[in-house]
Short mmCIF file of C-alpha atoms (C1' of nucleotides) in Angstrom, two decimals:
data_model
loop_
_atom_site.label_atom_id
_atom_site.label_comp_id
_atom_site.label_asym_id
_atom_site.label_seq_id
_atom_site.Cartn_x
_atom_site.Cartn_y
_atom_site.Cartn_z
CA MET A 19 25.49 -0.19 17.90
CA ASP A 20 26.01 -3.90 16.95
CA ALA A 21 23.74 -4.85 14.05
CA LEU A 22 21.84 -7.67 15.78
CA ASN A 23 21.16 -5.52 18.70
CA GLU A 24 19.81 -2.97 16.55
CA ILE A 25 17.55 -5.33 14.78
CA SER A 26 16.03 -6.73 18.03
CA LYS A 27 14.74 -3.15 18.64
CA ILE A 28 11.97 -4.19 16.35
CA PHE A 29 9.27 -5.62 18.57
CA LEU A 30 8.56 -8.35 16.10
CA PHE A 31 11.93 -9.57 16.34
CA SER A 32 12.66 -8.82 20.10
CA GLY A 33 12.22 -12.49 21.32
CA LEU A 34 14.58 -13.96 18.65
CA ASN A 35 17.71 -15.98 19.38
CA SER A 36 20.91 -14.64 17.71
CA LYS A 37 20.86 -17.28 14.99
CA GLU A 38 17.45 -16.08 13.92
CA LEU A 39 18.49 -12.30 14.15
CA GLN A 40 21.55 -13.18 12.03
CA PHE A 41 19.37 -14.78 9.68
CA ILE A 42 17.24 -11.92 9.28
CA ASN A 43 20.38 -9.67 9.14
CA ASP A 44 21.72 -11.69 6.21
CA PHE A 45 18.73 -11.04 4.18
CA SER A 46 17.69 -7.52 5.09
CA CYS A 47 19.12 -4.36 4.32
CA ILE A 48 19.28 -1.03 6.42
CA LYS A 49 18.90 2.34 4.97
CA THR A 50 18.57 5.84 6.42
CA PHE A 51 16.37 8.39 4.95
CA LYS A 52 16.41 12.21 5.16
CA LYS A 53 13.28 14.02 6.41
CA GLY A 54 10.81 14.33 3.72
CA GLU A 55 12.42 11.41 1.74
CA ILE A 56 9.87 8.73 0.23
CA ILE A 57 10.40 5.02 1.40
CA PHE A 58 7.93 3.60 -1.03
CA PHE A 59 5.00 4.62 -3.08
CA ASP A 60 1.73 3.00 -3.31
CA THR A 61 2.33 2.03 -7.01
CA GLU A 62 5.54 0.19 -6.36
CA PRO A 63 5.57 -3.62 -6.65
CA TYR A 64 5.58 -5.15 -3.24
CA ASN A 65 8.81 -7.03 -2.15
CA GLY A 66 8.98 -6.78 1.56
CA PHE A 67 8.07 -5.03 4.76
CA TYR A 68 9.92 -2.59 6.99
CA GLY A 69 10.71 -1.89 10.61
CA VAL A 70 11.63 1.41 12.06
CA LEU A 71 15.12 1.30 13.88
CA ASP A 72 15.06 5.20 14.43
CA GLY A 73 13.02 8.36 13.54
CA LEU A 74 9.49 8.51 12.27
CA VAL A 75 7.65 7.39 9.25
CA LYS A 76 4.37 8.60 8.03
CA ILE A 77 2.05 5.99 6.07
CA TYR A 78 -0.32 8.01 3.91
CA LYS A 79 -2.74 7.98 0.92
CA ILE A 80 -3.41 10.84 -1.49
CA SER A 81 -6.84 11.06 -3.07
CA ASN A 82 -7.42 12.11 -6.57
CA GLU A 83 -8.08 15.50 -5.63
CA GLY A 84 -4.76 15.80 -4.10
CA ARG A 85 -5.97 15.59 -0.40
CA GLU A 86 -3.71 13.56 1.90
CA TYR A 87 -4.49 11.42 4.91
CA ILE A 88 -2.25 9.73 7.30
CA ILE A 89 -2.97 6.25 8.17
CA HIS A 90 -0.26 5.61 10.78
CA LEU A 91 2.62 7.19 12.16
CA GLU A 92 5.18 4.58 12.79
CA HIS A 93 7.82 4.85 15.67
CA THR A 94 10.90 3.08 16.42
CA GLY A 95 10.34 -0.51 16.99
CA SER A 96 7.19 -0.74 14.75
CA THR A 97 6.84 -2.68 11.38
CA PHE A 98 4.87 -1.46 8.51
CA ALA A 99 3.74 -2.89 5.14
CA GLU A 100 3.36 -6.25 6.57
CA VAL A 101 -0.19 -6.95 5.43
CA PRO A 102 0.51 -7.80 1.86
CA ILE A 103 2.64 -10.72 3.00
CA PHE A 104 -0.49 -12.59 4.10
CA GLU A 105 -2.59 -11.53 1.33
CA LYS A 106 -0.05 -13.19 -0.90
CA PHE A 107 -0.41 -16.20 1.27
CA GLU A 108 -4.12 -16.33 0.52
CA ASN A 109 -4.51 -15.12 -3.21
CA ALA A 110 -0.90 -16.31 -4.36
CA GLN A 111 -1.01 -13.16 -6.91
CA THR A 112 2.58 -12.68 -6.10
CA SER A 113 3.23 -10.91 -9.23
CA GLU A 114 0.81 -8.00 -9.10
CA MET A 115 0.92 -6.85 -5.66
CA VAL A 116 1.80 -3.17 -4.71
CA TYR A 117 2.43 -1.47 -1.64
CA PRO A 118 -0.83 -0.56 0.06
CA ALA A 119 0.07 3.05 0.88
CA ASN A 120 2.86 5.66 0.46
CA ALA A 121 5.59 5.92 3.21
CA MET A 122 7.71 8.91 3.97
CA ALA A 123 10.46 9.58 6.51
CA ILE A 124 9.29 12.72 8.49
CA GLU A 125 12.31 13.04 10.86
CA GLU A 126 15.96 13.51 9.78
CA LYS A 127 17.95 10.34 9.90
CA THR A 128 14.99 8.05 10.01
CA LYS A 129 16.66 4.45 9.82
CA VAL A 130 14.59 1.49 8.64
CA ILE A 131 15.18 -1.95 7.99
CA LYS A 132 13.69 -3.80 4.91
CA VAL A 133 12.91 -7.45 5.25
CA PRO A 134 12.21 -9.37 2.13
CA VAL A 135 9.20 -11.74 1.89
CA ARG A 136 10.75 -15.19 1.39
CA PRO A 137 13.13 -15.55 4.26
CA PHE A 138 10.55 -13.99 6.63
CA ILE A 139 8.03 -16.66 5.68
CA GLU A 140 10.66 -19.19 6.37
CA LEU A 141 11.27 -17.78 9.64
CA ILE A 142 7.69 -17.50 10.65
CA HIS A 143 7.02 -21.11 9.93
CA SER A 144 9.88 -22.39 12.08
CA ASN A 145 8.87 -20.04 15.02
CA SER A 146 5.45 -20.00 16.31
CA ASP A 147 6.29 -17.25 18.70
CA ILE A 148 6.95 -14.70 15.75
CA CYS A 149 3.49 -15.78 14.56
CA MET A 150 1.75 -14.86 17.87
CA LYS A 151 3.46 -11.56 17.91
CA MET A 152 2.42 -10.80 14.57
CA LEU A 153 -1.10 -11.47 15.51
CA ALA A 154 -0.84 -9.46 18.45
CA SER A 155 0.71 -6.56 16.33
CA PHE A 156 -2.14 -6.98 13.99
CA ALA A 157 -4.66 -7.02 16.66
CA LYS A 158 -3.25 -3.88 18.05
CA ARG A 159 -3.54 -2.18 14.70
CA LEU A 160 -7.10 -3.52 14.21
CA ARG A 161 -8.25 -1.94 17.44
CA PHE A 162 -6.43 1.30 16.69
CA LEU A 163 -8.12 1.47 13.33
CA ASN A 164 -11.58 0.61 14.71
CA LYS A 165 -11.20 3.31 17.22
CA HIS A 166 -10.08 5.76 14.40
CA ILE A 167 -13.06 4.97 12.11
CA GLU A 168 -15.33 5.42 15.24
CA SER A 169 -13.66 8.77 15.97
CA ILE A 170 -13.95 9.94 12.28
CA THR A 171 -17.47 8.83 12.01
CA LEU A 172 -18.90 10.12 15.32
CA ASP A 173 -16.66 12.97 16.78
CA ASP A 174 -16.07 16.49 15.44
CA VAL A 175 -12.57 17.78 14.92
CA THR A 176 -12.19 19.46 18.43
CA LYS A 177 -13.19 16.05 20.00
CA ARG A 178 -10.71 14.15 17.67
CA LEU A 179 -8.09 16.73 18.65
CA ALA A 180 -8.75 16.28 22.20
CA LYS A 181 -8.40 12.57 22.24
CA TYR A 182 -5.03 12.81 20.25
CA LEU A 183 -3.71 15.07 22.83
CA LEU A 184 -4.68 12.68 25.89
CA ILE A 185 -3.07 9.67 24.00
CA GLU A 186 0.12 11.96 23.40
CA THR A 187 0.27 12.90 27.23
CA GLU A 188 -0.34 9.25 28.03
CA LYS A 189 2.70 8.25 26.10
CA ILE A 190 4.92 10.82 27.55
CA ASN A 191 3.90 10.04 31.05
CA LEU A 192 4.75 6.40 30.31
CA LYS A 193 8.01 7.38 28.83
CA ASN A 194 9.08 9.75 31.58
CA ASN A 195 7.57 7.73 34.15
CA CYS A 196 5.91 10.75 35.59
CA ARG A 197 2.26 10.91 36.34
CA ASN A 198 1.10 14.32 35.36
CA CYS A 199 3.58 15.77 32.72
CA SER A 200 1.58 18.42 31.12
CA VAL A 201 3.55 19.48 28.18
CA ILE A 202 3.50 17.95 24.70
CA GLU A 203 6.18 18.52 22.18
CA LEU A 204 4.79 17.81 18.76
CA ASN A 205 7.00 15.52 16.70
CA ILE A 206 5.13 16.24 13.43
CA SER A 207 4.14 19.32 11.46
CA LYS A 208 0.66 20.69 12.05
CA TYR A 209 0.03 19.90 8.44
CA ASP A 210 0.58 16.12 9.30
CA LEU A 211 -1.44 16.29 12.39
CA ALA A 212 -4.33 17.62 10.49
CA SER A 213 -4.21 14.93 7.93
CA HIS A 214 -3.89 12.44 10.79
CA LEU A 215 -7.25 13.68 12.25
CA GLY A 216 -8.80 13.56 9.04
CA THR A 217 -9.00 17.27 8.37
CA ILE A 218 -7.09 20.14 7.02
CA ILE A 219 -4.62 22.74 8.71
CA GLU A 220 -7.00 25.59 8.79
CA THR A 221 -9.61 23.51 10.64
CA LEU A 222 -6.93 22.16 13.13
CA SER A 223 -5.90 25.74 13.80
CA ARG A 224 -9.34 26.76 14.78
CA ALA A 225 -9.81 23.73 16.73
CA LEU A 226 -6.51 24.49 18.77
CA LYS A 227 -7.76 28.22 19.34
CA LYS A 228 -10.89 26.74 20.58
CA LEU A 229 -9.48 24.74 23.27
CA GLN A 230 -6.95 27.65 23.89
CA THR A 231 -9.68 30.24 24.53
CA GLU A 232 -11.28 27.75 26.65
CA LYS A 233 -8.21 28.02 28.81
CA ILE A 234 -7.99 24.22 28.50
CA ILE A 235 -4.50 24.34 26.61
CA GLU A 236 -1.84 26.76 25.63
CA VAL A 237 -0.17 26.52 22.28
CA ASN A 238 3.36 27.65 21.62
CA GLY A 239 4.46 26.56 18.26
CA LYS A 240 5.08 22.93 18.48
CA ARG A 241 4.68 22.97 22.24
CA ILE A 242 1.36 22.45 23.88
CA LEU A 243 0.80 22.98 27.34
CA ILE A 244 -2.05 20.94 29.01
CA ASN A 245 -3.83 23.29 31.57
CA LYS A 246 -6.94 21.42 32.48
CA ILE A 247 -6.54 17.80 31.79
CA GLU A 248 -9.86 16.94 33.01
CA SER A 249 -11.70 19.47 30.88
CA LEU A 250 -9.88 17.90 27.90
CA LYS A 251 -11.08 14.34 29.16
CA SER A 252 -14.61 15.61 29.43
CA TYR A 253 -14.28 16.64 25.76
CA THR A 254 -13.71 13.22 24.69
CA THR A 255 -16.83 11.53 26.33
CA MET B 17 -25.84 -31.32 8.73
CA ASP B 18 -23.08 -33.03 10.65
CA ALA B 19 -21.79 -31.02 13.15
CA LEU B 20 -18.12 -31.20 12.05
CA ASN B 21 -18.98 -30.58 8.67
CA GLU B 22 -20.86 -27.45 9.65
CA ILE B 23 -17.92 -26.15 11.54
CA SER B 24 -15.57 -26.44 8.77
CA LYS B 25 -17.60 -23.85 6.98
CA ILE B 26 -15.85 -21.26 9.04
CA PHE B 27 -12.73 -20.25 7.09
CA LEU B 28 -10.59 -20.30 9.95
CA PHE B 29 -11.30 -23.99 10.63
CA SER B 30 -11.45 -25.20 6.83
CA GLY B 31 -8.07 -26.95 6.85
CA LEU B 32 -8.50 -28.70 10.10
CA ASN B 33 -8.57 -32.41 10.43
CA SER B 34 -11.52 -34.38 11.89
CA LYS B 35 -9.77 -34.68 15.19
CA GLU B 36 -9.05 -31.04 15.56
CA LEU B 37 -12.74 -30.21 14.45
CA GLN B 38 -13.81 -32.60 17.19
CA PHE B 39 -11.72 -30.69 19.62
CA ILE B 40 -13.29 -27.44 18.52
CA ASN B 41 -16.74 -28.94 18.88
CA ASP B 42 -16.11 -30.27 22.23
CA PHE B 43 -15.45 -26.92 23.74
CA SER B 44 -17.59 -24.54 21.76
CA CYS B 45 -21.39 -24.18 21.62
CA ILE B 46 -23.79 -23.26 18.60
CA LYS B 47 -26.71 -21.15 19.03
CA THR B 48 -29.49 -19.64 16.70
CA PHE B 49 -30.60 -16.06 17.01
CA LYS B 50 -33.74 -14.30 15.69
CA LYS B 51 -33.40 -11.29 13.64
CA GLY B 52 -32.52 -8.35 15.78
CA GLU B 53 -31.41 -10.39 18.75
CA ILE B 54 -28.34 -9.13 20.37
CA ILE B 55 -25.11 -11.64 20.26
CA PHE B 56 -23.27 -9.64 22.75
CA PHE B 57 -22.64 -5.97 23.83
CA ASP B 58 -19.68 -3.96 24.17
CA THR B 59 -19.74 -3.83 27.87
CA GLU B 60 -19.76 -7.61 28.30
CA PRO B 61 -16.65 -9.46 29.52
CA TYR B 62 -14.76 -11.17 26.84
CA ASN B 63 -14.70 -14.87 26.91
CA GLY B 64 -14.44 -16.05 23.38
CA PHE B 65 -14.82 -15.30 19.63
CA TYR B 66 -17.59 -16.27 17.25
CA GLY B 67 -18.09 -17.78 13.87
CA VAL B 68 -21.00 -17.31 11.52
CA LEU B 69 -22.65 -20.75 10.39
CA ASP B 70 -25.58 -19.17 8.78
CA GLY B 71 -27.15 -15.71 8.38
CA LEU B 72 -25.95 -12.18 9.04
CA VAL B 73 -24.24 -10.52 11.79
CA LYS B 74 -23.63 -6.82 12.36
CA ILE B 75 -20.76 -5.59 14.42
CA TYR B 76 -21.39 -1.92 15.52
CA LYS B 77 -21.04 0.83 17.99
CA ILE B 78 -23.27 3.42 19.52
CA SER B 79 -22.11 6.95 20.16
CA ASN B 80 -22.96 8.85 23.37
CA GLU B 81 -25.42 10.88 21.22
CA GLY B 82 -27.16 7.61 20.01
CA ARG B 83 -25.70 7.49 16.62
CA GLU B 84 -24.88 3.92 15.41
CA TYR B 85 -22.32 3.14 13.05
CA ILE B 86 -21.48 -0.40 11.54
CA ILE B 87 -17.91 -1.64 11.52
CA HIS B 88 -18.52 -4.87 9.78
CA LEU B 89 -21.10 -6.98 8.41
CA GLU B 90 -20.32 -10.82 8.76
CA HIS B 91 -21.39 -13.64 6.47
CA THR B 92 -21.32 -17.30 6.73
CA GLY B 93 -17.73 -18.43 7.21
CA SER B 94 -16.35 -15.28 8.88
CA THR B 95 -15.23 -14.93 12.39
CA PHE B 96 -15.62 -11.97 14.80
CA ALA B 97 -14.20 -10.89 18.08
CA GLU B 98 -10.96 -12.44 17.49
CA VAL B 99 -8.96 -9.46 18.22
CA PRO B 100 -8.99 -9.50 22.03
CA ILE B 101 -7.60 -13.08 22.16
CA PHE B 102 -4.17 -11.64 21.04
CA GLU B 103 -4.44 -8.57 23.03
CA LYS B 104 -4.84 -10.95 25.95
CA PHE B 105 -1.72 -12.51 24.73
CA GLU B 106 0.27 -9.25 24.87
CA ASN B 107 -1.30 -7.80 28.09
CA ALA B 108 -2.36 -10.52 30.11
CA GLN B 109 -5.03 -8.37 31.39
CA THR B 110 -7.37 -11.35 31.04
CA SER B 111 -9.91 -10.30 33.71
CA GLU B 112 -10.88 -6.70 32.49
CA MET B 113 -11.50 -7.31 28.80
CA VAL B 114 -14.78 -6.71 27.12
CA TYR B 115 -15.95 -7.15 23.75
CA PRO B 116 -14.80 -4.58 21.52
CA ALA B 117 -18.28 -3.80 19.85
CA ASN B 118 -21.92 -4.70 19.93
CA ALA B 119 -22.93 -7.79 17.67
CA MET B 120 -26.50 -8.28 16.42
CA ALA B 121 -28.05 -10.84 14.27
CA ILE B 122 -29.89 -9.19 11.34
CA GLU B 123 -31.22 -12.09 9.46
CA GLU B 124 -33.70 -14.59 10.85
CA LYS B 125 -32.26 -17.87 12.07
CA THR B 126 -28.71 -16.58 12.21
CA LYS B 127 -26.70 -19.47 13.50
CA VAL B 128 -23.26 -18.79 15.24
CA ILE B 129 -20.47 -20.78 17.00
CA LYS B 130 -18.86 -19.46 20.06
CA VAL B 131 -15.44 -20.69 20.82
CA PRO B 132 -13.71 -20.12 24.00
CA VAL B 133 -10.24 -18.69 24.34
CA ARG B 134 -8.07 -21.37 26.11
CA PRO B 135 -8.94 -24.37 23.86
CA PHE B 136 -8.30 -22.10 20.84
CA ILE B 137 -4.86 -20.97 22.05
CA GLU B 138 -4.04 -24.57 22.48
CA LEU B 139 -5.23 -25.45 18.94
CA ILE B 140 -3.25 -22.41 17.56
CA HIS B 141 0.07 -23.46 19.19
CA SER B 142 -0.26 -27.05 17.99
CA ASN B 143 -1.10 -26.06 14.33
CA SER B 144 0.81 -23.48 12.60
CA ASP B 145 -1.42 -23.43 9.59
CA ILE B 146 -4.35 -22.10 11.61
CA CYS B 147 -1.94 -19.18 12.84
CA MET B 148 -1.19 -18.42 9.15
CA LYS B 149 -4.90 -18.55 8.34
CA MET B 150 -5.76 -16.13 11.12
CA LEU B 151 -2.92 -13.77 9.90
CA ALA B 152 -4.55 -13.85 6.38
CA SER B 153 -7.88 -13.00 7.97
CA PHE B 154 -6.47 -10.12 9.99
CA ALA B 155 -4.55 -8.84 6.93
CA LYS B 156 -7.94 -8.93 4.86
CA ARG B 157 -9.49 -7.01 7.56
CA LEU B 158 -6.85 -4.42 7.98
CA ARG B 159 -6.96 -3.94 4.12
CA PHE B 160 -10.78 -3.57 4.47
CA LEU B 161 -10.48 -1.00 7.37
CA ASN B 162 -7.81 0.92 5.67
CA LYS B 163 -10.00 1.25 2.55
CA HIS B 164 -13.08 2.14 4.74
CA ILE B 165 -11.23 4.88 6.40
CA GLU B 166 -9.88 6.14 3.12
CA SER B 167 -13.38 6.40 1.79
CA ILE B 168 -15.07 8.00 4.73
CA THR B 169 -12.10 10.55 4.85
CA LEU B 170 -12.04 11.41 1.32
CA ASP B 171 -15.24 10.44 -0.53
CA ASP B 172 -18.77 11.97 -0.30
CA VAL B 173 -21.59 9.63 0.52
CA THR B 174 -22.59 9.11 -3.26
CA LYS B 175 -19.14 8.01 -3.91
CA ARG B 176 -19.29 5.83 -0.93
CA LEU B 177 -22.59 4.53 -1.93
CA ALA B 178 -21.21 3.74 -5.66
CA LYS B 179 -18.30 1.70 -4.10
CA TYR B 180 -20.54 -0.24 -2.04
CA LEU B 181 -22.82 -1.15 -4.99
CA LEU B 182 -19.85 -2.20 -7.15
CA ILE B 183 -18.48 -4.35 -4.46
CA GLU B 184 -21.73 -6.20 -4.11
CA THR B 185 -22.12 -6.46 -7.79
CA GLU B 186 -18.78 -8.06 -7.67
CA LYS B 187 -19.67 -10.52 -4.85
CA ILE B 188 -22.91 -11.54 -6.94
CA ASN B 189 -21.19 -11.95 -10.13
CA LEU B 190 -18.60 -14.19 -8.07
CA LYS B 191 -21.29 -16.37 -6.60
CA ASN B 192 -23.63 -16.62 -9.52
CA ASN B 193 -20.53 -17.17 -11.85
CA CYS B 194 -21.96 -14.54 -14.32
CA ARG B 195 -20.07 -11.71 -15.62
CA ASN B 196 -22.69 -8.72 -15.66
CA CYS B 197 -25.51 -9.44 -13.40
CA SER B 198 -26.90 -6.09 -12.81
CA VAL B 199 -29.66 -6.78 -9.96
CA ILE B 200 -28.56 -6.19 -6.33
CA GLU B 201 -30.96 -7.64 -3.73
CA LEU B 202 -30.08 -5.85 -0.51
CA ASN B 203 -29.58 -8.09 2.21
CA ILE B 204 -29.71 -5.35 5.05
CA SER B 205 -32.09 -2.56 5.74
CA LYS B 206 -31.47 0.98 4.28
CA TYR B 207 -30.95 2.08 7.88
CA ASP B 208 -28.30 -0.44 8.22
CA LEU B 209 -26.68 0.48 4.90
CA ALA B 210 -26.75 4.09 5.92
CA SER B 211 -24.87 3.35 9.09
CA HIS B 212 -22.42 1.18 7.23
CA LEU B 213 -21.56 3.94 4.83
CA GLY B 214 -21.05 6.22 7.94
CA THR B 215 -24.11 8.47 7.32
CA ILE B 216 -27.95 8.45 8.08
CA ILE B 217 -30.91 7.25 6.12
CA GLU B 218 -32.12 10.47 4.83
CA THR B 219 -28.64 11.20 3.23
CA LEU B 220 -28.65 7.69 1.78
CA SER B 221 -31.99 8.16 0.34
CA ARG B 222 -31.04 11.39 -1.30
CA ALA B 223 -27.76 9.74 -2.73
CA LEU B 224 -29.77 6.71 -4.17
CA LYS B 225 -32.22 9.19 -5.65
CA LYS B 226 -29.24 11.02 -7.23
CA LEU B 227 -27.95 8.08 -8.87
CA GLN B 228 -31.46 7.18 -10.11
CA THR B 229 -32.14 10.61 -11.57
CA GLU B 230 -28.87 10.07 -13.46
CA LYS B 231 -30.22 6.86 -14.78
CA ILE B 232 -27.22 5.01 -13.45
CA ILE B 233 -29.27 2.91 -11.06
CA GLU B 234 -33.16 2.03 -10.65
CA VAL B 235 -34.27 1.52 -6.99
CA ASN B 236 -37.27 -0.55 -6.15
CA GLY B 237 -37.47 -1.19 -2.60
CA LYS B 238 -34.52 -3.46 -1.68
CA ARG B 239 -33.88 -4.35 -5.27
CA ILE B 240 -31.36 -2.28 -7.39
CA LEU B 241 -30.95 -2.47 -10.91
CA ILE B 242 -27.64 -1.36 -12.05
CA ASN B 243 -28.12 0.37 -15.60
CA LYS B 244 -24.85 1.94 -16.27
CA ILE B 245 -22.06 -0.01 -14.54
CA GLU B 246 -19.43 2.02 -16.09
CA SER B 247 -20.95 5.45 -14.97
CA LEU B 248 -21.01 4.03 -11.59
CA LYS B 249 -17.35 2.98 -11.78
CA SER B 250 -16.40 6.40 -12.94
CA TYR B 251 -18.14 7.74 -9.84
CA THR B 252 -15.53 5.90 -7.81
CA THR B 253 -12.43 7.14 -9.23
"C1'" DC C 3 -57.75 -2.47 7.71
"C1'" DG C 4 -55.07 -0.75 11.28
"C1'" DT C 5 -50.56 0.11 12.98
"C1'" DA C 6 -45.85 0.08 13.46
"C1'" DA C 7 -41.53 0.06 10.85
"C1'" DC C 8 -39.44 1.80 7.13
"C1'" DC C 9 -38.53 5.20 3.83
"C1'" DT C 10 -38.80 9.46 1.20
"C1'" DT C 11 -38.83 14.38 0.68
"C1'" DG C 12 -38.50 19.22 2.06
"C1'" DA C 13 -36.86 23.11 4.96
"C1'" DT C 14 -33.09 24.62 7.96
"C1'" DT C 15 -28.90 24.54 10.27
"C1'" DA C 16 -24.14 23.44 11.41
"C1'" DA C 17 -19.72 21.89 10.68
"C1'" DG C 18 -15.99 21.99 8.09
"C1'" DA C 19 -13.77 22.67 3.35
"C1'" DT C 20 -12.27 26.17 0.21
"C1'" DC C 21 -10.45 30.49 -0.94
"C1'" DA C 22 -7.83 34.33 0.00
"C1'" DA C 23 -5.03 37.41 2.65
"C1'" DT C 24 -1.66 37.87 6.14
"C1'" DT C 25 1.57 36.91 9.71
"C1'" DC C 26 4.94 34.13 11.83
"C1'" DT C 27 9.26 31.38 11.91
"C1'" DC C 28 13.31 29.98 10.90
"C1'" DG C 29 17.47 28.88 8.01
"C1'" DT C 30 20.51 31.13 4.63
"C1'" DG C 31 23.51 34.04 2.60
"C1'" DG C 32 25.14 38.69 2.13
"C1'" DC D 9 24.10 40.42 12.64
"C1'" DC D 10 20.64 41.63 9.78
"C1'" DA D 11 17.55 40.76 5.65
"C1'" DC D 12 15.30 38.32 2.92
"C1'" DG D 13 12.61 34.42 1.31
"C1'" DA D 14 10.08 30.05 1.79
"C1'" DG D 15 7.52 27.36 4.13
"C1'" DA D 16 4.34 27.03 8.05
"C1'" DA D 17 0.54 28.60 10.59
"C1'" DT D 18 -3.19 31.87 11.39
"C1'" DT D 19 -7.30 34.32 10.52
"C1'" DG D 20 -11.42 35.82 7.93
"C1'" DA D 21 -15.15 35.25 4.33
"C1'" DT D 22 -17.75 32.28 1.86
"C1'" DC D 23 -19.70 27.93 0.18
"C1'" DT D 24 -20.67 22.92 0.24
"C1'" DT D 25 -21.92 18.98 2.10
"C1'" DA D 26 -24.60 16.42 5.18
"C1'" DA D 27 -26.96 16.42 9.66
"C1'" DT D 28 -31.09 17.74 11.96
"C1'" DC D 29 -35.88 18.65 12.13
"C1'" DA D 30 -40.36 17.93 10.48
"C1'" DA D 31 -44.01 15.93 7.74
"C1'" DG D 32 -45.99 12.62 5.10
"C1'" DG D 33 -45.89 8.44 2.26
"C1'" DT D 34 -45.34 3.09 1.66
"C1'" DT D 35 -44.96 -1.47 2.95
"C1'" DA D 36 -45.48 -5.50 5.63
"C1'" DC D 37 -47.97 -8.15 8.59
"C1'" DG D 38 -51.11 -9.35 12.25
#
DNA sequence: CGTAACCTTGATTAAGATCAATTCTCGTGG
DNA sequence: CCACGAGAATTGATCTTAATCAAGGTTACG
């Protein structure tokens, strides 16, 4: 695929003209990671943000006790690690910034683009549309995080799982343009799913079991069949 | 105080010239709330964001079971409920938007300014600086929420409390320009503090007790004396 | 003073983390 | 094609944390 075409897969860059895309392309670099490879650690000095061209990236933290939790899962088109750019803007503490979390490729051949800060700042000043897109993308993430906190604070694990399954079903329906597809193929390991739901694998396993014994879902490895979507929905209220 | 001068207390508007401030002033309205009064509910149709001119505002949600949790506490200078503006931008679902959470004044004579969406969008398009400020403010909030999730997922209540106390101490030191002020005067009720830490008042009470029996702090109503700030810090690691 | 809101303390319970033991799955090499 | 081994997932037993329930104490304020 043509490089500029590929870059425009990133939502943030999707409205740019070819000159602007070329500008991005000149300064950025594209790299492909194996499954399990680290893209950056939360100790590395910050020097640019990333966009997912293909594959799947997990953004996560690890506690002192060694427990991991996943903040975000980033799919094709998403950008990540853009927040520090604008903290720089406010603080001008350019030197001592580090990445805010760890990032790992969790699909084979995950392809990302790395955009350095300086040229991007230039671009953003010359193009107010990209600024608005950035705001929209931040707004979306803020909304997501608020929902996530709400869920972690107020819901038990089974409820959180039910919410996750419904969101995934929604996504699949949207992608396949069907209204009641009922099979979810997990694209992440159960270990990662647990950590994304703010729990551990054993507890996730029991939650899945619970929904299964209630005949709401059927689990078969990474394939989850939704039997009673209405029951699942009533779980989340 | 002069109205324009007052408006410029809002961080987002702090760099605007008097013409722009006048523009904001013409379209916005300023209102003062009593302690405990609701500013908006999460069911109301969305029609603008707010800035705190004076006092303290809690942004919170209530679960079906009636439990409350506080997402943010907004002080003078902060804006809140700006996220939907940019979701509108993306979705154009102008009609069906509601406020994302509830907002309540929790100090007497809390004074807020309400800015309607349309004029603000106009302003933001004509002034790229305000756009960058908005991005900086969103970035700050994203960072805060990520820390918050990390804390809720990985820390126990005492650790969360310790972190809160340290942040407050930091704020007070900054404000009073001293390096080791050791008395915190809580500006919120313990009920609100508990809900802000993602727990309930009884558990908070026990956590405070715990730190007190370890001689790390001394609690006297709303006044908390920090005895051993180093011990407190070591709690948070 | 009296009452309501706020806070503390104790006893009990429930959810989920931890620990430990298997079982399942799948890729690799013999 | 099968056997093996490693990582992934399940299951059970136990323990810890914090929520819930209940009672009593404090404070503020009319």
